[in-house]
Amino acid sequence: MKQLLAILVDGSVYASWLFIISAGLTLIYGVMRILNMSHGSFYALGAYSGAAMVGWYFSTGSVPWFSFVALIAAALVAGISVGLLVERGLLRFMYGRDEVVMILVTYGVLLIMEDAIKLIWGVEPYFAYQPYTLLGRTKFAGLSFANYDFMLIGVSILIGLALWYGLNRTRNGKLLRVVIHDREIASALGINVARIFTITFLIGAGIGSLAGALTAPGLSVVPGMGIEVIVLAFAVVVIGGLGSITGALVGALIVGMARAAAVHLYPDVELFVIYAVMGLVLAFRPQGLFAVANARKI
Protein backbone atom coordinates (compact mmCIF):
# COMPACT_ATOMS: atom_id res chain seq x y z
CA MET A 1 0.00 0.00 0.00
CA LYS A 2 2.83 2.37 0.89
CA GLN A 3 4.55 1.64 -2.42
CA LEU A 4 1.32 2.25 -4.36
CA LEU A 5 0.91 5.62 -2.64
CA ALA A 6 4.49 6.55 -3.50
CA ILE A 7 3.91 5.60 -7.16
CA LEU A 8 0.70 7.65 -7.36
CA VAL A 9 2.25 10.75 -5.78
CA ASP A 10 5.53 10.56 -7.71
CA GLY A 11 3.63 9.86 -10.93
CA SER A 12 1.32 12.82 -10.38
CA VAL A 13 4.22 15.18 -9.67
CA TYR A 14 6.16 14.02 -12.72
CA ALA A 15 3.04 14.20 -14.88
CA SER A 16 2.38 17.77 -13.70
CA TRP A 17 5.90 18.79 -14.68
CA LEU A 18 5.56 17.13 -18.07
CA PHE A 19 2.19 18.75 -18.75
CA ILE A 20 3.46 22.26 -18.03
CA ILE A 21 6.34 21.69 -20.44
CA SER A 22 4.24 20.02 -23.13
CA ALA A 23 1.26 22.41 -23.03
CA GLY A 24 3.18 25.25 -24.66
CA LEU A 25 4.70 22.93 -27.27
CA THR A 26 1.39 21.43 -28.35
CA LEU A 27 -0.37 24.83 -28.31
CA ILE A 28 2.18 26.28 -30.75
CA TYR A 29 1.85 23.28 -33.04
CA GLY A 30 -1.95 23.32 -32.91
CA VAL A 31 -2.18 26.96 -34.01
CA MET A 32 0.96 27.56 -36.06
CA ARG A 33 1.76 24.04 -37.32
CA ILE A 34 5.32 24.48 -36.06
CA LEU A 35 6.97 21.62 -34.19
CA ASN A 36 9.03 24.00 -32.09
CA MET A 37 12.41 22.37 -31.43
CA SER A 38 13.53 25.48 -29.53
CA HIS A 39 10.90 24.92 -26.84
CA GLY A 40 13.45 23.12 -24.69
CA SER A 41 15.73 26.17 -24.83
CA PHE A 42 12.91 28.36 -23.50
CA TYR A 43 12.59 25.87 -20.65
CA ALA A 44 16.33 26.20 -19.95
CA LEU A 45 16.12 29.99 -20.27
CA GLY A 46 13.39 30.08 -17.64
CA ALA A 47 15.36 27.80 -15.33
CA TYR A 48 18.55 29.89 -15.58
CA SER A 49 16.73 33.22 -15.31
CA GLY A 50 14.74 32.05 -12.30
CA ALA A 51 17.71 30.44 -10.55
CA ALA A 52 19.91 33.50 -11.07
CA MET A 53 17.16 35.81 -9.80
CA VAL A 54 16.53 33.66 -6.71
CA GLY A 55 20.24 33.59 -5.91
CA TRP A 56 20.45 37.37 -6.18
CA TYR A 57 17.20 37.86 -4.24
CA PHE A 58 18.34 35.86 -1.22
CA SER A 59 21.73 37.57 -1.27
CA THR A 60 19.94 40.87 -0.57
CA GLY A 61 18.35 39.50 2.62
CA SER A 62 14.81 40.23 1.42
CA VAL A 63 11.61 38.53 2.61
CA PRO A 64 12.00 34.83 1.63
CA TRP A 65 8.37 34.30 0.56
CA PHE A 66 8.61 36.87 -2.22
CA SER A 67 11.28 34.71 -3.84
CA PHE A 68 8.45 32.83 -5.58
CA VAL A 69 7.38 36.06 -7.28
CA ALA A 70 10.99 36.82 -8.27
CA LEU A 71 11.44 33.29 -9.63
CA ILE A 72 8.33 33.36 -11.82
CA ALA A 73 8.65 37.00 -12.91
CA ALA A 74 12.25 36.58 -14.07
CA ALA A 75 11.40 33.50 -16.12
CA LEU A 76 8.32 35.04 -17.75
CA VAL A 77 10.09 38.28 -18.64
CA ALA A 78 13.03 36.39 -20.16
CA GLY A 79 10.87 33.85 -22.00
CA ILE A 80 8.38 36.33 -23.45
CA SER A 81 11.10 38.82 -24.45
CA VAL A 82 13.17 36.23 -26.28
CA GLY A 83 10.01 34.65 -27.70
CA LEU A 84 8.99 37.99 -29.19
CA LEU A 85 12.45 38.40 -30.70
CA VAL A 86 12.38 34.91 -32.24
CA GLU A 87 8.84 35.18 -33.60
CA ARG A 88 9.03 38.73 -34.95
CA GLY A 89 12.65 38.54 -36.05
CA LEU A 90 12.68 35.11 -37.69
CA LEU A 91 9.59 32.91 -37.70
CA ARG A 92 7.20 35.44 -39.25
CA PHE A 93 9.30 35.35 -42.41
CA MET A 94 8.98 31.56 -42.57
CA TYR A 95 5.22 31.05 -42.20
CA GLY A 96 3.72 28.87 -44.89
CA ARG A 97 6.89 26.85 -45.40
CA ASP A 98 6.98 23.07 -45.18
CA GLU A 99 6.85 21.69 -41.62
CA VAL A 100 10.24 20.01 -42.07
CA VAL A 101 11.77 23.40 -42.91
CA MET A 102 10.26 24.87 -39.73
CA ILE A 103 11.71 22.03 -37.68
CA LEU A 104 15.16 22.82 -39.07
CA VAL A 105 14.71 26.54 -38.42
CA THR A 106 13.62 26.05 -34.81
CA TYR A 107 16.43 23.52 -34.32
CA GLY A 108 18.83 26.25 -35.39
CA VAL A 109 17.22 28.57 -32.83
CA LEU A 110 17.72 25.87 -30.19
CA LEU A 111 21.45 25.65 -30.93
CA ILE A 112 21.83 29.44 -30.85
CA MET A 113 19.93 29.76 -27.58
CA GLU A 114 21.89 26.94 -25.94
CA ASP A 115 25.18 28.68 -26.77
CA ALA A 116 23.79 32.06 -25.69
CA ILE A 117 22.80 30.58 -22.32
CA LYS A 118 26.34 29.27 -21.83
CA LEU A 119 27.80 32.67 -22.75
CA ILE A 120 25.55 34.48 -20.27
CA TRP A 121 25.53 32.08 -17.31
CA GLY A 122 28.59 29.94 -17.96
CA VAL A 123 28.81 26.17 -17.64
CA GLU A 124 28.77 25.86 -13.85
CA PRO A 125 25.53 24.56 -12.29
CA TYR A 126 23.12 26.97 -10.60
CA PHE A 127 21.19 26.08 -7.46
CA ALA A 128 17.94 27.72 -6.34
CA TYR A 129 16.86 25.33 -3.58
CA GLN A 130 15.50 27.98 -1.19
CA PRO A 131 11.91 28.12 -2.54
CA TYR A 132 11.80 24.31 -2.46
CA THR A 133 12.67 24.14 1.24
CA LEU A 134 10.48 27.09 2.26
CA LEU A 135 7.27 25.09 1.91
CA GLY A 136 8.51 22.25 4.11
CA ARG A 137 7.43 18.63 3.95
CA THR A 138 4.33 16.58 4.77
CA LYS A 139 4.38 13.12 6.33
CA PHE A 140 1.60 10.73 5.41
CA ALA A 141 1.31 6.94 5.79
CA GLY A 142 4.94 6.70 6.80
CA LEU A 143 6.17 8.62 3.75
CA SER A 144 7.55 12.14 3.51
CA PHE A 145 6.57 14.40 0.59
CA ALA A 146 7.83 17.86 -0.36
CA ASN A 147 5.01 20.41 -0.29
CA TYR A 148 6.65 22.17 -3.24
CA ASP A 149 5.80 19.13 -5.37
CA PHE A 150 2.14 19.42 -4.40
CA MET A 151 2.27 23.09 -5.37
CA LEU A 152 3.58 21.98 -8.77
CA ILE A 153 0.50 19.80 -9.20
CA GLY A 154 -1.71 22.76 -8.33
CA VAL A 155 0.07 25.03 -10.81
CA SER A 156 -0.35 22.47 -13.60
CA ILE A 157 -4.09 22.27 -12.86
CA LEU A 158 -4.37 26.07 -12.95
CA ILE A 159 -2.53 26.22 -16.28
CA GLY A 160 -4.76 23.52 -17.74
CA LEU A 161 -7.92 25.30 -16.58
CA ALA A 162 -6.64 28.66 -17.86
CA LEU A 163 -5.91 27.20 -21.29
CA TRP A 164 -9.30 25.49 -21.45
CA TYR A 165 -11.13 28.65 -20.41
CA GLY A 166 -9.11 30.82 -22.76
CA LEU A 167 -9.74 28.57 -25.75
CA ASN A 168 -13.40 27.83 -25.10
CA ARG A 169 -14.89 30.76 -23.19
CA THR A 170 -13.20 33.89 -24.53
CA ARG A 171 -13.55 35.75 -27.81
CA ASN A 172 -9.83 35.62 -28.57
CA GLY A 173 -9.82 31.91 -27.82
CA LYS A 174 -12.62 31.31 -30.32
CA LEU A 175 -10.77 33.36 -32.92
CA LEU A 176 -7.70 31.24 -32.25
CA ARG A 177 -9.74 28.07 -32.81
CA VAL A 178 -10.89 29.45 -36.16
CA VAL A 179 -7.24 29.91 -37.13
CA ILE A 180 -6.51 26.34 -36.03
CA HIS A 181 -9.31 25.04 -38.25
CA ASP A 182 -8.44 27.04 -41.39
CA ARG A 183 -6.03 29.97 -41.38
CA GLU A 184 -6.92 31.00 -44.95
CA ILE A 185 -10.63 31.34 -44.20
CA ALA A 186 -9.76 33.07 -40.92
CA SER A 187 -7.68 35.63 -42.81
CA ALA A 188 -10.48 36.13 -45.37
CA LEU A 189 -12.90 36.83 -42.52
CA GLY A 190 -10.69 39.65 -41.32
CA ILE A 191 -8.94 37.89 -38.44
CA ASN A 192 -5.40 39.15 -37.94
CA VAL A 193 -3.68 35.77 -38.28
CA ALA A 194 -0.18 37.22 -37.82
CA ARG A 195 -1.23 38.72 -34.49
CA ILE A 196 -2.78 35.42 -33.39
CA PHE A 197 0.49 33.66 -34.28
CA THR A 198 2.52 36.14 -32.25
CA ILE A 199 0.28 35.83 -29.19
CA THR A 200 0.29 32.03 -29.43
CA PHE A 201 4.06 31.81 -29.66
CA LEU A 202 4.50 34.17 -26.71
CA ILE A 203 2.08 32.12 -24.62
CA GLY A 204 3.89 28.91 -25.55
CA ALA A 205 7.31 30.43 -24.83
CA GLY A 206 6.04 31.84 -21.54
CA ILE A 207 4.66 28.47 -20.42
CA GLY A 208 7.93 26.75 -21.38
CA SER A 209 9.96 29.31 -19.41
CA LEU A 210 7.58 29.01 -16.46
CA ALA A 211 8.12 25.24 -16.47
CA GLY A 212 11.87 25.78 -16.27
CA ALA A 213 11.53 28.25 -13.40
CA LEU A 214 9.27 25.92 -11.41
CA THR A 215 11.70 23.05 -11.97
CA ALA A 216 14.83 24.99 -10.96
CA PRO A 217 14.33 24.80 -7.15
CA GLY A 218 14.12 21.00 -7.29
CA LEU A 219 17.32 20.27 -9.19
CA SER A 220 20.60 21.78 -10.37
CA VAL A 221 20.35 24.00 -13.44
CA VAL A 222 22.99 22.81 -15.92
CA PRO A 223 23.83 23.28 -19.62
CA GLY A 224 21.96 20.93 -21.96
CA MET A 225 18.90 20.54 -19.73
CA GLY A 226 16.68 21.99 -22.46
CA ILE A 227 17.73 19.35 -24.98
CA GLU A 228 16.98 16.56 -22.53
CA VAL A 229 13.53 17.87 -21.74
CA ILE A 230 12.42 18.46 -25.34
CA VAL A 231 12.72 14.73 -26.03
CA LEU A 232 10.34 13.95 -23.16
CA ALA A 233 7.96 16.70 -24.25
CA PHE A 234 7.84 15.27 -27.78
CA ALA A 235 7.05 11.83 -26.37
CA VAL A 236 4.13 13.28 -24.39
CA VAL A 237 2.60 15.28 -27.27
CA VAL A 238 3.04 12.40 -29.71
CA ILE A 239 1.21 10.06 -27.33
CA GLY A 240 -1.59 12.56 -26.72
CA GLY A 241 -1.80 13.86 -30.28
CA LEU A 242 -0.05 16.90 -31.73
CA GLY A 243 -2.01 20.09 -31.17
CA SER A 244 -4.29 18.75 -28.42
CA ILE A 245 -4.16 20.23 -24.91
CA THR A 246 -6.30 17.34 -23.64
CA GLY A 247 -3.88 14.95 -25.33
CA ALA A 248 -0.93 16.62 -23.61
CA LEU A 249 -2.66 16.15 -20.25
CA VAL A 250 -3.48 12.48 -20.86
CA GLY A 251 -0.05 11.82 -22.36
CA ALA A 252 1.66 13.40 -19.36
CA LEU A 253 -0.41 11.27 -16.95
CA ILE A 254 0.39 8.07 -18.87
CA VAL A 255 4.11 8.81 -19.04
CA GLY A 256 4.24 10.04 -15.44
CA MET A 257 2.56 6.98 -13.97
CA ALA A 258 4.50 4.56 -16.19
CA ARG A 259 7.81 6.13 -15.20
CA ALA A 260 6.92 6.21 -11.48
CA ALA A 261 5.91 2.53 -11.57
CA ALA A 262 9.17 1.66 -13.32
CA VAL A 263 11.28 3.66 -10.84
CA HIS A 264 9.72 1.92 -7.84
CA LEU A 265 9.30 -1.57 -9.29
CA TYR A 266 11.85 -1.98 -12.13
CA PRO A 267 14.42 0.85 -11.93
CA ASP A 268 16.52 -0.56 -14.78
CA VAL A 269 13.79 0.16 -17.35
CA GLU A 270 12.99 3.72 -16.23
CA LEU A 271 13.98 5.37 -19.52
CA PHE A 272 12.89 2.49 -21.73
CA VAL A 273 9.33 2.42 -20.40
CA ILE A 274 8.55 5.97 -21.61
CA TYR A 275 9.39 5.13 -25.22
CA ALA A 276 7.81 1.70 -24.93
CA VAL A 277 4.51 3.38 -23.99
CA MET A 278 4.90 5.79 -26.91
CA GLY A 279 5.57 2.94 -29.33
CA LEU A 280 2.58 0.98 -28.02
CA VAL A 281 0.22 3.94 -28.43
CA LEU A 282 1.49 4.75 -31.92
CA ALA A 283 1.12 1.14 -33.00
CA PHE A 284 -2.65 1.40 -32.51
CA ARG A 285 -3.16 5.17 -32.88
CA PRO A 286 -0.46 6.58 -35.18
CA GLN A 287 -1.96 10.07 -34.93
CA GLY A 288 -2.01 9.99 -31.10
CA LEU A 289 -4.87 9.54 -28.66
CA PHE A 290 -6.49 12.96 -29.10
CA ALA A 291 -5.13 14.23 -32.39
CA VAL A 292 -6.89 17.30 -33.78
CA ALA A 293 -8.61 16.43 -37.06
CA ASN A 294 -7.45 18.42 -40.07
CA ALA A 295 -10.03 19.63 -42.55
CA ARG A 296 -9.41 18.22 -46.04
CA LYS A 297 -9.66 20.80 -48.79
CA ILE A 298 -11.26 19.77 -52.06
PDB file of C-alpha atoms in Angstrom, residues 112-236:
ATOM      1  CA  ILE A 112      21.827  29.441 -30.854  1.00  0.00           C
ATOM      2  CA  MET A 113      19.935  29.756 -27.577  1.00  0.00           C
ATOM      3  CA  GLU A 114      21.894  26.937 -25.943  1.00  0.00           C
ATOM      4  CA  ASP A 115      25.176  28.682 -26.772  1.00  0.00           C
ATOM      5  CA  ALA A 116      23.790  32.057 -25.689  1.00  0.00           C
ATOM      6  CA  ILE A 117      22.798  30.577 -22.321  1.00  0.00           C
ATOM      7  CA  LYS A 118      26.344  29.272 -21.832  1.00  0.00           C
ATOM      8  CA  LEU A 119      27.802  32.668 -22.745  1.00  0.00           C
ATOM      9  CA  ILE A 120      25.548  34.485 -20.269  1.00  0.00           C
ATOM     10  CA  TRP A 121      25.530  32.079 -17.314  1.00  0.00           C
ATOM     11  CA  GLY A 122      28.589  29.941 -17.963  1.00  0.00           C
ATOM     12  CA  VAL A 123      28.814  26.168 -17.642  1.00  0.00           C
ATOM     13  CA  GLU A 124      28.766  25.858 -13.853  1.00  0.00           C
ATOM     14  CA  PRO A 125      25.531  24.556 -12.293  1.00  0.00           C
ATOM     15  CA  TYR A 126      23.121  26.971 -10.602  1.00  0.00           C
ATOM     16  CA  PHE A 127      21.191  26.082  -7.459  1.00  0.00           C
ATOM     17  CA  ALA A 128      17.941  27.720  -6.336  1.00  0.00           C
ATOM     18  CA  TYR A 129      16.858  25.333  -3.576  1.00  0.00           C
ATOM     19  CA  GLN A 130      15.503  27.982  -1.189  1.00  0.00           C
ATOM     20  CA  PRO A 131      11.909  28.117  -2.539  1.00  0.00           C
ATOM     21  CA  TYR A 132      11.796  24.313  -2.461  1.00  0.00           C
ATOM     22  CA  THR A 133      12.665  24.144   1.245  1.00  0.00           C
ATOM     23  CA  LEU A 134      10.483  27.091   2.263  1.00  0.00           C
ATOM     24  CA  LEU A 135       7.270  25.090   1.915  1.00  0.00           C
ATOM     25  CA  GLY A 136       8.509  22.247   4.112  1.00  0.00           C
ATOM     26  CA  ARG A 137       7.429  18.627   3.949  1.00  0.00           C
ATOM     27  CA  THR A 138       4.328  16.583   4.768  1.00  0.00           C
ATOM     28  CA  LYS A 139       4.379  13.124   6.333  1.00  0.00           C
ATOM     29  CA  PHE A 140       1.602  10.729   5.410  1.00  0.00           C
ATOM     30  CA  ALA A 141       1.311   6.944   5.790  1.00  0.00           C
ATOM     31  CA  GLY A 142       4.941   6.700   6.796  1.00  0.00           C
ATOM     32  CA  LEU A 143       6.165   8.621   3.753  1.00  0.00           C
ATOM     33  CA  SER A 144       7.548  12.144   3.511  1.00  0.00           C
ATOM     34  CA  PHE A 145       6.567  14.399   0.592  1.00  0.00           C
ATOM     35  CA  ALA A 146       7.828  17.857  -0.358  1.00  0.00           C
ATOM     36  CA  ASN A 147       5.015  20.411  -0.287  1.00  0.00           C
ATOM     37  CA  TYR A 148       6.652  22.167  -3.243  1.00  0.00           C
ATOM     38  CA  ASP A 149       5.797  19.135  -5.374  1.00  0.00           C
ATOM     39  CA  PHE A 150       2.138  19.421  -4.398  1.00  0.00           C
ATOM     40  CA  MET A 151       2.271  23.088  -5.366  1.00  0.00           C
ATOM     41  CA  LEU A 152       3.580  21.984  -8.768  1.00  0.00           C
ATOM     42  CA  ILE A 153       0.502  19.800  -9.197  1.00  0.00           C
ATOM     43  CA  GLY A 154      -1.711  22.758  -8.332  1.00  0.00           C
ATOM     44  CA  VAL A 155       0.066  25.032 -10.815  1.00  0.00           C
ATOM     45  CA  SER A 156      -0.353  22.473 -13.604  1.00  0.00           C
ATOM     46  CA  ILE A 157      -4.091  22.271 -12.862  1.00  0.00           C
ATOM     47  CA  LEU A 158      -4.374  26.066 -12.954  1.00  0.00           C
ATOM     48  CA  ILE A 159      -2.529  26.223 -16.280  1.00  0.00           C
ATOM     49  CA  GLY A 160      -4.758  23.515 -17.740  1.00  0.00           C
ATOM     50  CA  LEU A 161      -7.919  25.300 -16.584  1.00  0.00           C
ATOM     51  CA  ALA A 162      -6.644  28.656 -17.855  1.00  0.00           C
ATOM     52  CA  LEU A 163      -5.907  27.203 -21.293  1.00  0.00           C
ATOM     53  CA  TRP A 164      -9.303  25.486 -21.448  1.00  0.00           C
ATOM     54  CA  TYR A 165     -11.125  28.647 -20.408  1.00  0.00           C
ATOM     55  CA  GLY A 166      -9.106  30.818 -22.758  1.00  0.00           C
ATOM     56  CA  LEU A 167      -9.735  28.572 -25.751  1.00  0.00           C
ATOM     57  CA  ASN A 168     -13.401  27.830 -25.097  1.00  0.00           C
ATOM     58  CA  ARG A 169     -14.885  30.757 -23.195  1.00  0.00           C
ATOM     59  CA  THR A 170     -13.197  33.892 -24.533  1.00  0.00           C
ATOM     60  CA  ARG A 171     -13.550  35.752 -27.814  1.00  0.00           C
ATOM     61  CA  ASN A 172      -9.834  35.618 -28.573  1.00  0.00           C
ATOM     62  CA  GLY A 173      -9.819  31.909 -27.821  1.00  0.00           C
ATOM     63  CA  LYS A 174     -12.617  31.310 -30.316  1.00  0.00           C
ATOM     64  CA  LEU A 175     -10.765  33.356 -32.922  1.00  0.00           C
ATOM     65  CA  LEU A 176      -7.704  31.243 -32.254  1.00  0.00           C
ATOM     66  CA  ARG A 177      -9.738  28.069 -32.809  1.00  0.00           C
ATOM     67  CA  VAL A 178     -10.891  29.453 -36.162  1.00  0.00           C
ATOM     68  CA  VAL A 179      -7.243  29.912 -37.133  1.00  0.00           C
ATOM     69  CA  ILE A 180      -6.513  26.339 -36.031  1.00  0.00           C
ATOM     70  CA  HIS A 181      -9.309  25.042 -38.254  1.00  0.00           C
ATOM     71  CA  ASP A 182      -8.441  27.035 -41.387  1.00  0.00           C
ATOM     72  CA  ARG A 183      -6.031  29.966 -41.380  1.00  0.00           C
ATOM     73  CA  GLU A 184      -6.923  30.997 -44.954  1.00  0.00           C
ATOM     74  CA  ILE A 185     -10.630  31.336 -44.199  1.00  0.00           C
ATOM     75  CA  ALA A 186      -9.764  33.073 -40.925  1.00  0.00           C
ATOM     76  CA  SER A 187      -7.679  35.631 -42.811  1.00  0.00           C
ATOM     77  CA  ALA A 188     -10.477  36.131 -45.372  1.00  0.00           C
ATOM     78  CA  LEU A 189     -12.905  36.828 -42.518  1.00  0.00           C
ATOM     79  CA  GLY A 190     -10.693  39.654 -41.316  1.00  0.00           C
ATOM     80  CA  ILE A 191      -8.944  37.889 -38.443  1.00  0.00           C
ATOM     81  CA  ASN A 192      -5.399  39.147 -37.940  1.00  0.00           C
ATOM     82  CA  VAL A 193      -3.679  35.768 -38.275  1.00  0.00           C
ATOM     83  CA  ALA A 194      -0.175  37.216 -37.821  1.00  0.00           C
ATOM     84  CA  ARG A 195      -1.234  38.720 -34.491  1.00  0.00           C
ATOM     85  CA  ILE A 196      -2.777  35.419 -33.391  1.00  0.00           C
ATOM     86  CA  PHE A 197       0.488  33.660 -34.276  1.00  0.00           C
ATOM     87  CA  THR A 198       2.519  36.137 -32.245  1.00  0.00           C
ATOM     88  CA  ILE A 199       0.284  35.832 -29.191  1.00  0.00           C
ATOM     89  CA  THR A 200       0.289  32.035 -29.425  1.00  0.00           C
ATOM     90  CA  PHE A 201       4.065  31.812 -29.662  1.00  0.00           C
ATOM     91  CA  LEU A 202       4.501  34.167 -26.712  1.00  0.00           C
ATOM     92  CA  ILE A 203       2.082  32.118 -24.615  1.00  0.00           C
ATOM     93  CA  GLY A 204       3.892  28.910 -25.550  1.00  0.00           C
ATOM     94  CA  ALA A 205       7.314  30.428 -24.835  1.00  0.00           C
ATOM     95  CA  GLY A 206       6.040  31.836 -21.545  1.00  0.00           C
ATOM     96  CA  ILE A 207       4.663  28.468 -20.416  1.00  0.00           C
ATOM     97  CA  GLY A 208       7.930  26.753 -21.384  1.00  0.00           C
ATOM     98  CA  SER A 209       9.962  29.312 -19.414  1.00  0.00           C
ATOM     99  CA  LEU A 210       7.580  29.012 -16.465  1.00  0.00           C
ATOM    100  CA  ALA A 211       8.116  25.237 -16.472  1.00  0.00           C
ATOM    101  CA  GLY A 212      11.867  25.783 -16.273  1.00  0.00           C
ATOM    102  CA  ALA A 213      11.529  28.248 -13.401  1.00  0.00           C
ATOM    103  CA  LEU A 214       9.274  25.923 -11.412  1.00  0.00           C
ATOM    104  CA  THR A 215      11.702  23.053 -11.966  1.00  0.00           C
ATOM    105  CA  ALA A 216      14.834  24.990 -10.960  1.00  0.00           C
ATOM    106  CA  PRO A 217      14.328  24.800  -7.148  1.00  0.00           C
ATOM    107  CA  GLY A 218      14.124  21.003  -7.290  1.00  0.00           C
ATOM    108  CA  LEU A 219      17.325  20.271  -9.194  1.00  0.00           C
ATOM    109  CA  SER A 220      20.597  21.779 -10.367  1.00  0.00           C
ATOM    110  CA  VAL A 221      20.349  24.001 -13.435  1.00  0.00           C
ATOM    111  CA  VAL A 222      22.985  22.815 -15.918  1.00  0.00           C
ATOM    112  CA  PRO A 223      23.831  23.279 -19.616  1.00  0.00           C
ATOM    113  CA  GLY A 224      21.956  20.934 -21.957  1.00  0.00           C
ATOM    114  CA  MET A 225      18.900  20.542 -19.735  1.00  0.00           C
ATOM    115  CA  GLY A 226      16.681  21.992 -22.459  1.00  0.00           C
ATOM    116  CA  ILE A 227      17.731  19.355 -24.983  1.00  0.00           C
ATOM    117  CA  GLU A 228      16.981  16.561 -22.533  1.00  0.00           C
ATOM    118  CA  VAL A 229      13.531  17.870 -21.740  1.00  0.00           C
ATOM    119  CA  ILE A 230      12.419  18.462 -25.336  1.00  0.00           C
ATOM    120  CA  VAL A 231      12.721  14.730 -26.031  1.00  0.00           C
ATOM    121  CA  LEU A 232      10.343  13.946 -23.158  1.00  0.00           C
ATOM    122  CA  ALA A 233       7.962  16.702 -24.249  1.00  0.00           C
ATOM    123  CA  PHE A 234       7.840  15.269 -27.776  1.00  0.00           C
ATOM    124  CA  ALA A 235       7.045  11.831 -26.368  1.00  0.00           C
ATOM    125  CA  VAL A 236       4.134  13.284 -24.386  1.00  0.00           C
TER     126      VAL A 236
END
